[in-house]
Amino acid sequence: MSDDGIVIEHGLPDELRDQAVEIFEDAFGEKMRMVVRDTDSRKEFMRRAYVAGNCVIARRGDTLLGLAGLSTKGQPYEGGLMGSTWDFRPYRDTLGWLGALWAVWGNRLADHRPKSDEIYVDGIAVAPQARGLGVGSRLLDEITSIARASGKRFVRLDVIDRNPRAQALYERLGFTVTRVQSFRYKERWVGFGAMISMEQPVPPVVTNVDAEAVS
């Protein structure tokens, strides 16, 4: 626990799931609107579909301050927030057949499967009241630690072109742009013009011997 009481944990407890849905809705609701247009249906879909174990969270007591989804090729975070398989039932049960088919198509646009040497950040969001506390940076630091312990070489994430503030933050943290995927011909439907992929190399572990060598 830090001096400000913020704790970073792995996994999303059931009692915090509703808070997680509200945080993700605030952060990504507009982006997801083309997939699931009705707000209540969108929240219920997230509540049912997201995999609790594929998250890193920041909390202070019983208050969820932020969370990030993780995705790796193979275990332990295979499939990211949507899981290792695309289960059609949450789509069908909350959206109906036609809505479900549209949502599956829309989500496939954002299906960024990680390579074997990277951890993919499958969405990162901070509660409005917790912004400015360094929560996002702490979550990314923890993800980098997980990547290092897992022998991964990179942490990768995506940001839409309508969120230059987030892109600037990631750049300050050492991420660089590796790819820009244009959706100009679909911007009217998806709500943004491009998806920007950013990548950060995972720093190597510095041992006592290494530290002595450079001191």
PDB file of N, CA and C in Angstrom, residues 115-155:
ATOM      1  N   LYS A 115       1.209 -10.591 -29.636  1.00  0.00           N
ATOM      2  CA  LYS A 115       2.250 -11.506 -30.078  1.00  0.00           C
ATOM      3  C   LYS A 115       2.799 -12.266 -28.873  1.00  0.00           C
ATOM      4  N   SER A 116       3.593 -13.272 -29.155  1.00  0.00           N
ATOM      5  CA  SER A 116       4.083 -14.124 -28.071  1.00  0.00           C
ATOM      6  C   SER A 116       5.038 -13.400 -27.132  1.00  0.00           C
ATOM      7  N   ASP A 117       5.670 -12.309 -27.597  1.00  0.00           N
ATOM      8  CA  ASP A 117       6.669 -11.624 -26.773  1.00  0.00           C
ATOM      9  C   ASP A 117       6.136 -10.343 -26.128  1.00  0.00           C
ATOM     10  N   GLU A 118       4.802 -10.187 -26.055  1.00  0.00           N
ATOM     11  CA  GLU A 118       4.261  -8.947 -25.514  1.00  0.00           C
ATOM     12  C   GLU A 118       3.033  -9.194 -24.644  1.00  0.00           C
ATOM     13  N   ILE A 119       2.773  -8.223 -23.784  1.00  0.00           N
ATOM     14  CA  ILE A 119       1.499  -8.111 -23.080  1.00  0.00           C
ATOM     15  C   ILE A 119       0.738  -6.961 -23.724  1.00  0.00           C
ATOM     16  N   TYR A 120      -0.515  -7.207 -24.056  1.00  0.00           N
ATOM     17  CA  TYR A 120      -1.358  -6.171 -24.635  1.00  0.00           C
ATOM     18  C   TYR A 120      -2.262  -5.603 -23.546  1.00  0.00           C
ATOM     19  N   VAL A 121      -2.293  -4.288 -23.435  1.00  0.00           N
ATOM     20  CA  VAL A 121      -3.164  -3.626 -22.469  1.00  0.00           C
ATOM     21  C   VAL A 121      -4.542  -3.494 -23.104  1.00  0.00           C
ATOM     22  N   ASP A 122      -5.454  -4.325 -22.660  1.00  0.00           N
ATOM     23  CA  ASP A 122      -6.777  -4.442 -23.266  1.00  0.00           C
ATOM     24  C   ASP A 122      -7.743  -3.447 -22.620  1.00  0.00           C
ATOM     25  N   GLY A 123      -7.401  -2.165 -22.742  1.00  0.00           N
ATOM     26  CA  GLY A 123      -8.212  -1.113 -22.150  1.00  0.00           C
ATOM     27  C   GLY A 123      -7.698  -0.713 -20.777  1.00  0.00           C
ATOM     28  N   ILE A 124      -7.494   0.573 -20.558  1.00  0.00           N
ATOM     29  CA  ILE A 124      -7.088   1.098 -19.256  1.00  0.00           C
ATOM     30  C   ILE A 124      -7.932   2.332 -18.976  1.00  0.00           C
ATOM     31  N   ALA A 125      -8.491   2.407 -17.774  1.00  0.00           N
ATOM     32  CA  ALA A 125      -9.402   3.499 -17.444  1.00  0.00           C
ATOM     33  C   ALA A 125      -9.244   3.880 -15.981  1.00  0.00           C
ATOM     34  N   VAL A 126      -9.392   5.163 -15.709  1.00  0.00           N
ATOM     35  CA  VAL A 126      -9.290   5.699 -14.357  1.00  0.00           C
ATOM     36  C   VAL A 126     -10.592   6.414 -14.025  1.00  0.00           C
ATOM     37  N   ALA A 127     -11.084   6.213 -12.803  1.00  0.00           N
ATOM     38  CA  ALA A 127     -12.308   6.880 -12.369  1.00  0.00           C
ATOM     39  C   ALA A 127     -12.126   8.392 -12.402  1.00  0.00           C
ATOM     40  N   PRO A 128     -13.166   9.141 -12.784  1.00  0.00           N
ATOM     41  CA  PRO A 128     -13.038  10.597 -12.882  1.00  0.00           C
ATOM     42  C   PRO A 128     -12.490  11.248 -11.617  1.00  0.00           C
ATOM     43  N   GLN A 129     -12.928  10.775 -10.444  1.00  0.00           N
ATOM     44  CA  GLN A 129     -12.494  11.398  -9.195  1.00  0.00           C
ATOM     45  C   GLN A 129     -11.055  11.050  -8.833  1.00  0.00           C
ATOM     46  N   ALA A 130     -10.457  10.078  -9.555  1.00  0.00           N
ATOM     47  CA  ALA A 130      -9.090   9.654  -9.246  1.00  0.00           C
ATOM     48  C   ALA A 130      -8.069  10.160 -10.243  1.00  0.00           C
ATOM     49  N   ARG A 131      -8.497  10.913 -11.219  1.00  0.00           N
ATOM     50  CA  ARG A 131      -7.560  11.407 -12.220  1.00  0.00           C
ATOM     51  C   ARG A 131      -6.635  12.460 -11.608  1.00  0.00           C
ATOM     52  N   GLY A 132      -5.387  12.424 -12.024  1.00  0.00           N
ATOM     53  CA  GLY A 132      -4.398  13.315 -11.455  1.00  0.00           C
ATOM     54  C   GLY A 132      -3.663  12.731 -10.264  1.00  0.00           C
ATOM     55  N   LEU A 133      -3.999  11.494  -9.871  1.00  0.00           N
ATOM     56  CA  LEU A 133      -3.353  10.846  -8.726  1.00  0.00           C
ATOM     57  C   LEU A 133      -2.257   9.875  -9.151  1.00  0.00           C
ATOM     58  N   GLY A 134      -2.022   9.771 -10.461  1.00  0.00           N
ATOM     59  CA  GLY A 134      -1.008   8.845 -10.940  1.00  0.00           C
ATOM     60  C   GLY A 134      -1.471   7.412 -11.026  1.00  0.00           C
ATOM     61  N   VAL A 135      -2.792   7.194 -11.005  1.00  0.00           N
ATOM     62  CA  VAL A 135      -3.323   5.832 -11.025  1.00  0.00           C
ATOM     63  C   VAL A 135      -2.964   5.115 -12.316  1.00  0.00           C
ATOM     64  N   GLY A 136      -3.141   5.794 -13.453  1.00  0.00           N
ATOM     65  CA  GLY A 136      -2.816   5.162 -14.729  1.00  0.00           C
ATOM     66  C   GLY A 136      -1.358   4.759 -14.816  1.00  0.00           C
ATOM     67  N   SER A 137      -0.469   5.615 -14.329  1.00  0.00           N
ATOM     68  CA  SER A 137       0.961   5.303 -14.348  1.00  0.00           C
ATOM     69  C   SER A 137       1.272   4.105 -13.472  1.00  0.00           C
ATOM     70  N   ARG A 138       0.624   4.015 -12.317  1.00  0.00           N
ATOM     71  CA  ARG A 138       0.865   2.877 -11.421  1.00  0.00           C
ATOM     72  C   ARG A 138       0.364   1.569 -12.033  1.00  0.00           C
ATOM     73  N   LEU A 139      -0.768   1.640 -12.692  1.00  0.00           N
ATOM     74  CA  LEU A 139      -1.270   0.439 -13.360  1.00  0.00           C
ATOM     75  C   LEU A 139      -0.299  -0.017 -14.447  1.00  0.00           C
ATOM     76  N   LEU A 140       0.198   0.922 -15.229  1.00  0.00           N
ATOM     77  CA  LEU A 140       1.146   0.567 -16.290  1.00  0.00           C
ATOM     78  C   LEU A 140       2.464   0.063 -15.712  1.00  0.00           C
ATOM     79  N   ASP A 141       2.893   0.615 -14.582  1.00  0.00           N
ATOM     80  CA  ASP A 141       4.108   0.116 -13.926  1.00  0.00           C
ATOM     81  C   ASP A 141       3.927  -1.341 -13.511  1.00  0.00           C
ATOM     82  N   GLU A 142       2.740  -1.649 -12.977  1.00  0.00           N
ATOM     83  CA  GLU A 142       2.474  -3.025 -12.557  1.00  0.00           C
ATOM     84  C   GLU A 142       2.431  -3.964 -13.762  1.00  0.00           C
ATOM     85  N   ILE A 143       1.842  -3.501 -14.848  1.00  0.00           N
ATOM     86  CA  ILE A 143       1.788  -4.315 -16.057  1.00  0.00           C
ATOM     87  C   ILE A 143       3.195  -4.575 -16.583  1.00  0.00           C
ATOM     88  N   THR A 144       4.044  -3.560 -16.530  1.00  0.00           N
ATOM     89  CA  THR A 144       5.437  -3.738 -16.954  1.00  0.00           C
ATOM     90  C   THR A 144       6.132  -4.778 -16.074  1.00  0.00           C
ATOM     91  N   SER A 145       5.867  -4.750 -14.778  1.00  0.00           N
ATOM     92  CA  SER A 145       6.450  -5.742 -13.872  1.00  0.00           C
ATOM     93  C   SER A 145       5.966  -7.142 -14.204  1.00  0.00           C
ATOM     94  N   ILE A 146       4.687  -7.263 -14.526  1.00  0.00           N
ATOM     95  CA  ILE A 146       4.135  -8.567 -14.920  1.00  0.00           C
ATOM     96  C   ILE A 146       4.801  -9.043 -16.202  1.00  0.00           C
ATOM     97  N   ALA A 147       4.949  -8.127 -17.158  1.00  0.00           N
ATOM     98  CA  ALA A 147       5.582  -8.488 -18.429  1.00  0.00           C
ATOM     99  C   ALA A 147       7.012  -8.963 -18.208  1.00  0.00           C
ATOM    100  N   ARG A 148       7.748  -8.263 -17.351  1.00  0.00           N
ATOM    101  CA  ARG A 148       9.135  -8.638 -17.072  1.00  0.00           C
ATOM    102  C   ARG A 148       9.196 -10.024 -16.416  1.00  0.00           C
ATOM    103  N   ALA A 149       8.328 -10.249 -15.438  1.00  0.00           N
ATOM    104  CA  ALA A 149       8.318 -11.541 -14.749  1.00  0.00           C
ATOM    105  C   ALA A 149       7.909 -12.675 -15.679  1.00  0.00           C
ATOM    106  N   SER A 150       7.138 -12.346 -16.718  1.00  0.00           N
ATOM    107  CA  SER A 150       6.669 -13.353 -17.669  1.00  0.00           C
ATOM    108  C   SER A 150       7.632 -13.546 -18.836  1.00  0.00           C
ATOM    109  N   GLY A 151       8.733 -12.800 -18.841  1.00  0.00           N
ATOM    110  CA  GLY A 151       9.698 -12.913 -19.927  1.00  0.00           C
ATOM    111  C   GLY A 151       9.272 -12.231 -21.207  1.00  0.00           C
ATOM    112  N   LYS A 152       8.311 -11.292 -21.110  1.00  0.00           N
ATOM    113  CA  LYS A 152       7.874 -10.554 -22.297  1.00  0.00           C
ATOM    114  C   LYS A 152       8.837  -9.407 -22.595  1.00  0.00           C
ATOM    115  N   ARG A 153       8.908  -9.027 -23.845  1.00  0.00           N
ATOM    116  CA  ARG A 153       9.829  -7.966 -24.266  1.00  0.00           C
ATOM    117  C   ARG A 153       9.145  -6.614 -24.436  1.00  0.00           C
ATOM    118  N   PHE A 154       7.813  -6.617 -24.601  1.00  0.00           N
ATOM    119  CA  PHE A 154       7.115  -5.371 -24.881  1.00  0.00           C
ATOM    120  C   PHE A 154       5.773  -5.321 -24.157  1.00  0.00           C
ATOM    121  N   VAL A 155       5.334  -4.093 -23.875  1.00  0.00           N
ATOM    122  CA  VAL A 155       3.962  -3.809 -23.481  1.00  0.00           C
ATOM    123  C   VAL A 155       3.357  -2.979 -24.603  1.00  0.00           C
TER     124      VAL A 155
END
